[in-house]
Coordinates of C-alpha atoms and ligand atoms in Angstrom, one line a residue:
M1 CA -17.3 -22.0 13.3
E2 CA -16.7 -18.4 13.2
P3 CA -19.6 -15.9 10.8
P4 CA -18.0 -13.5 8.5
A5 CA -16.3 -10.7 9.9
G6 CA -19.3 -7.9 10.1
T7 CA -22.4 -9.9 10.3
G8 CA -24.8 -10.6 13.8
N9 CA -25.6 -8.4 16.7
E10 CA -22.9 -5.3 15.3
S11 CA -24.7 -2.8 17.5
A12 CA -23.8 -4.9 20.5
G13 CA -19.8 -3.1 20.2
A14 CA -20.9 0.2 19.4
P15 CA -19.5 3.1 21.4
S16 CA -22.6 5.3 23.1
R17 CA -21.7 8.7 23.9
D18 CA -24.1 12.0 25.6
D19 CA -21.8 14.2 24.1
G20 CA -24.0 15.5 20.9
A21 CA -20.4 16.4 18.7
S22 CA -18.7 13.2 19.2
A23 CA -21.5 12.0 18.4
G24 CA -22.5 14.1 15.2
S25 CA -18.6 12.8 14.5
A26 CA -19.3 9.4 14.8
D27 CA -21.8 9.7 12.3
E28 CA -20.2 11.4 9.9
D29 CA -16.7 8.4 9.9
R30 CA -19.9 5.9 9.4
S31 CA -21.2 7.7 6.4
A32 CA -17.6 8.6 4.7
E33 CA -16.4 5.1 5.4
A34 CA -19.4 3.2 3.7
A35 CA -18.7 5.9 0.8
R36 CA -15.4 4.9 0.5
Y37 CA -16.9 0.8 0.5
S38 CA -19.5 2.3 -2.4
H39 CA -16.7 3.4 -4.3
R40 CA -13.7 0.1 -3.7
L41 CA -17.1 -1.7 -4.4
L42 CA -18.0 -0.8 -8.2
H43 CA -14.0 0.4 -8.9
E44 CA -12.6 -3.0 -7.9
G45 CA -13.0 -6.3 -9.4
H46 CA -13.5 -5.5 -13.0
E47 CA -10.8 -8.4 -14.0
R48 CA -11.9 -12.6 -13.8
W49 CA -10.3 -13.9 -10.9
E50 CA -7.4 -16.0 -12.1
R51 CA -8.7 -19.2 -11.1
D52 CA -11.7 -18.7 -13.6
R53 CA -8.5 -19.5 -16.1
C54 CA -8.0 -22.7 -17.6
P55 CA -4.6 -23.8 -16.4
I56 CA -3.6 -25.0 -19.4
C57 CA -4.1 -22.7 -22.5
F58 CA -4.9 -20.1 -19.7
L59 CA -8.6 -19.1 -21.2
Y60 CA -11.0 -17.8 -19.3
M61 CA -13.9 -19.9 -19.3
G62 CA -17.2 -19.8 -20.7
F63 CA -19.9 -19.4 -18.7
P64 CA -21.5 -21.1 -17.1
V65 CA -18.4 -22.3 -16.2
G66 CA -19.5 -25.8 -14.6
K67 CA -21.2 -26.8 -18.8
H68 CA -17.4 -25.5 -20.6
S69 CA -15.1 -27.7 -18.1
K70 CA -14.3 -30.2 -15.7
V71 CA -13.3 -30.2 -12.0
N72 CA -10.3 -33.3 -11.0
V73 CA -10.1 -33.5 -7.5
C74 CA -6.6 -35.0 -8.0
C75 CA -5.4 -31.6 -8.0
M76 CA -8.8 -29.7 -8.0
K77 CA -7.9 -27.9 -10.9
T78 CA -10.2 -26.9 -13.6
V79 CA -10.1 -27.8 -17.2
C80 CA -11.8 -26.1 -20.4
N81 CA -13.1 -28.4 -23.0
G82 CA -11.2 -27.3 -25.8
C83 CA -7.6 -28.9 -22.9
I84 CA -10.0 -32.0 -22.5
L85 CA -10.7 -32.8 -26.1
A86 CA -7.1 -32.1 -26.5
A87 CA -5.4 -34.2 -24.0
R88 CA -7.8 -37.0 -25.6
L89 CA -6.9 -36.8 -29.6
Q90 CA -3.6 -36.8 -28.0
G91 CA -3.8 -40.4 -26.6
L92 CA -2.8 -39.2 -22.6
R93 CA -5.0 -41.0 -20.4
G94 CA -5.9 -39.7 -16.4
C95 CA -6.5 -36.0 -16.0
E96 CA -5.3 -33.9 -18.5
F97 CA -3.5 -31.3 -15.6
C98 CA -1.3 -33.8 -12.9
R99 CA -1.8 -36.6 -15.3
T100 CA -3.0 -38.8 -12.3
P101 CA -5.2 -42.0 -12.8
L102 CA -8.5 -40.7 -13.0
R103 CA -10.7 -43.2 -10.6
H104 CA -14.7 -43.1 -10.3
N105 CA -16.0 -44.6 -7.7
D106 CA -17.7 -41.6 -4.9
A107 CA -15.1 -43.7 -2.1
S108 CA -12.0 -43.2 -3.6
E109 CA -12.6 -39.5 -4.6
L110 CA -13.9 -38.6 -1.9
A111 CA -10.7 -39.9 0.1
M112 CA -8.8 -37.4 -2.4
I113 CA -10.5 -34.1 -1.7
Q114 CA -10.4 -34.8 2.0
K115 CA -7.1 -35.3 1.7
R116 CA -6.1 -32.0 0.4
V117 CA -9.8 -30.7 2.7
S118 CA -7.3 -31.8 6.1
K119 CA -4.6 -29.5 4.3
R120 CA -7.1 -26.1 3.5
D121 CA -7.7 -26.3 0.5
S122 CA -10.4 -23.4 -0.5
D123 CA -11.2 -25.3 -3.2
A124 CA -11.7 -28.8 -1.6
T125 CA -13.7 -27.4 0.9
K126 CA -15.2 -25.8 -1.2
Y127 CA -16.1 -28.3 -3.6
L128 CA -16.9 -30.8 -0.1
G129 CA -19.3 -28.3 1.0
D130 CA -21.4 -28.7 -3.2
K131 CA -21.2 -32.7 -2.1
Y132 CA -23.1 -32.7 1.6
Y133 CA -25.4 -29.6 0.3
H134 CA -26.6 -32.3 -2.8
G135 CA -26.1 -35.4 -1.4
A136 CA -23.4 -36.9 -3.3
L137 CA -20.7 -38.9 -3.6
G138 CA -22.1 -41.8 -0.4
L139 CA -23.0 -38.8 1.4
S140 CA -25.9 -37.8 3.6
M141 CA -27.6 -34.3 2.5
D142 CA -25.9 -32.5 5.2
V143 CA -27.1 -28.4 4.3
T144 CA -25.7 -27.1 7.7
R145 CA -22.1 -29.2 7.0
A146 CA -22.5 -27.3 3.3
I147 CA -22.8 -24.3 5.0
G148 CA -20.2 -24.6 7.9
L149 CA -18.1 -26.0 5.1
W150 CA -18.7 -23.4 2.8
T151 CA -17.7 -20.8 6.5
E152 CA -14.0 -22.0 5.9
A153 CA -14.3 -21.7 2.1
A154 CA -14.7 -18.7 1.5
E155 CA -12.2 -18.0 4.9
L156 CA -9.4 -19.7 3.1
G157 CA -10.4 -17.5 -0.1
S158 CA -13.1 -19.1 -2.3
L159 CA -14.8 -16.8 -4.3
E160 CA -17.2 -19.7 -5.1
A161 CA -17.8 -20.5 -1.7
H162 CA -18.5 -16.2 -1.1
Y163 CA -20.8 -17.2 -4.1
F164 CA -22.8 -20.1 -2.8
L165 CA -23.3 -18.8 1.0
G166 CA -24.7 -15.0 -1.0
C167 CA -27.3 -16.9 -2.4
A168 CA -28.1 -19.6 0.8
Y169 CA -28.5 -15.9 3.2
Y170 CA -30.2 -14.1 1.2
E171 CA -32.8 -16.4 -0.3
G172 CA -32.7 -18.8 3.1
H173 CA -31.4 -22.3 2.1
G174 CA -30.8 -23.8 4.9
V175 CA -30.4 -20.6 7.5
E176 CA -32.6 -18.4 8.1
V177 CA -33.1 -15.6 5.6
D178 CA -30.6 -13.0 6.2
K179 CA -30.7 -10.7 2.6
P180 CA -27.9 -8.2 4.4
R181 CA -25.3 -11.0 5.1
G182 CA -25.8 -11.8 1.7
I183 CA -25.1 -8.8 -0.4
R184 CA -22.2 -8.7 2.5
H185 CA -20.4 -12.4 1.2
W186 CA -21.6 -11.8 -2.8
Q187 CA -19.2 -8.0 -2.5
Q188 CA -16.5 -9.3 -1.2
A189 CA -16.1 -11.7 -3.8
A190 CA -17.7 -9.1 -7.0
M191 CA -14.8 -6.5 -5.6
K192 CA -12.2 -10.0 -6.7
G193 CA -13.8 -10.2 -10.2
H194 CA -16.0 -12.7 -9.6
V195 CA -19.0 -12.4 -11.8
D196 CA -21.6 -14.4 -10.7
C197 CA -21.7 -11.8 -7.5
R198 CA -22.0 -8.5 -9.6
H199 CA -24.7 -9.7 -11.5
N200 CA -26.3 -10.8 -8.3
L201 CA -25.8 -7.1 -6.8
G202 CA -26.9 -5.8 -9.9
Q203 CA -30.4 -8.3 -9.9
E204 CA -30.3 -6.8 -6.4
K205 CA -30.5 -3.3 -6.7
R206 CA -33.0 -4.1 -10.1
I207 CA -35.6 -5.6 -7.9
N208 CA -35.2 -2.7 -5.5
G209 CA -35.8 -0.2 -8.1
N210 CA -32.2 1.9 -7.8
C211 CA -31.7 1.3 -12.1
E212 CA -28.6 3.1 -11.6
L213 CA -26.4 0.9 -9.7
A214 CA -28.0 -1.8 -11.2
V215 CA -26.6 -0.7 -14.6
Q216 CA -22.6 -0.5 -13.3
H217 CA -23.2 -3.7 -11.8
W218 CA -23.9 -5.2 -14.8
M219 CA -21.9 -3.2 -17.0
I220 CA -19.1 -4.4 -15.5
S221 CA -19.9 -8.0 -15.6
A222 CA -21.2 -8.3 -18.9
K223 CA -17.5 -7.1 -19.2
M224 CA -16.5 -10.0 -17.8
G225 CA -18.7 -12.7 -20.5
S226 CA -21.9 -12.3 -18.7
E227 CA -24.3 -12.8 -20.9
A228 CA -27.2 -12.4 -18.0
S229 CA -25.9 -8.9 -17.0
L230 CA -26.2 -7.8 -20.4
N231 CA -29.2 -9.3 -20.8
G232 CA -30.4 -6.8 -18.3
I233 CA -28.2 -4.1 -19.8
K234 CA -30.9 -4.7 -22.8
E235 CA -33.9 -5.1 -20.7
M236 CA -33.3 -1.5 -18.6
F237 CA -32.9 -0.1 -22.0
M238 CA -35.8 -1.0 -23.5
N239 CA -38.2 -0.8 -20.5
G240 CA -36.2 3.4 -20.7
Q241 CA -34.5 3.0 -18.0
A242 CA -30.6 2.4 -19.2
T243 CA -29.6 4.4 -22.2
K244 CA -28.6 3.8 -25.5
A245 CA -25.3 4.1 -25.2
Q246 CA -24.9 2.3 -22.2
Y247 CA -26.6 -0.9 -24.1
A248 CA -24.4 -0.6 -26.9
E249 CA -21.0 -0.2 -24.1
A250 CA -22.2 -3.4 -22.8
L251 CA -22.8 -4.7 -26.2
R252 CA -19.2 -4.3 -27.1
G253 CA -17.9 -5.3 -23.9
Y254 CA -19.1 -8.9 -23.9
G255 CA -18.7 -9.3 -27.2
D256 CA -14.4 -8.7 -27.0
A257 CA -14.8 -10.6 -24.0
V258 CA -16.8 -13.5 -25.6
E259 CA -14.5 -13.1 -28.3
E260 CA -11.2 -13.5 -26.6
M261 CA -13.1 -17.1 -25.0
K262 CA -12.6 -18.5 -27.6
S263 CA -9.9 -20.5 -28.7
H264 CA -10.2 -23.5 -32.2
Q265 CA -9.7 -26.6 -29.7
R266 CA -13.3 -25.3 -27.9
E267 CA -15.2 -24.3 -30.9
E268 CA -13.8 -28.4 -31.9
A269 CA -14.9 -29.8 -28.4
K270 CA -18.7 -27.9 -29.0
R271 CA -18.5 -29.2 -31.9
L272 CA -18.4 -32.5 -30.9
G273 CA -19.9 -32.9 -27.4
V274 CA -16.5 -32.9 -25.1
Ligands
LIG301 ZN1 -8.3 -25.0 -21.7
LIG302 ZN1 -5.4 -33.2 -11.4

């Protein structure tokens, strides 16, 4: 498996020049490139990625997404609890999205997933990686295989895969710790609207004492509905590291995002414990 672009031994191909002026201009190019990237990082990905919407009611999922929805491996669609309840009330059997009869045994579920993986479906590839990571669906736990599948899924466009790879490399789960590589995975997905990746970028800045950038990242994720990011800004405000206006802005944005994720069906599902 090829590592994502830009990782590994980057100095290997670096030009070596003895001309001082050229070296200076190469440095300028690099710093201009870094500045452009930092600008993009903070200005892109302010809308959640489309896969975070329920494919039936089109509302964004609540957080944590896994608690407010379910993945159907027949079509790899993540359906919200409100739509699951609505389907049940209509007496519909099978997948709420594609109507495939649901099978509740590991072997048939695994076969469905593998069929989609063989067609290079990014979500299925990421999902199979999860199963290897935890040793589920009758598979033996195999973290190396999980990392390989997530890497493939990330290349196919799965932002979730970037998130898990980011965590694995940042914390050294199943791989050698490589924090810059982990951060790059989070950055790539955050720029496309992955909320947890954006939150982690804020957390990383906070840990390293860059409060200004931490607030900027968390402001973006709080406005997309991340309670963890809102709480981060609140804590920083209480410690004198963020302004009252920033906390108020985050609170307002978070409230609007939460309001947009609500529906009568979802409230009913919550009440009935779906
Ligand atoms: Zn829905
Ligand atoms: Zn389905």
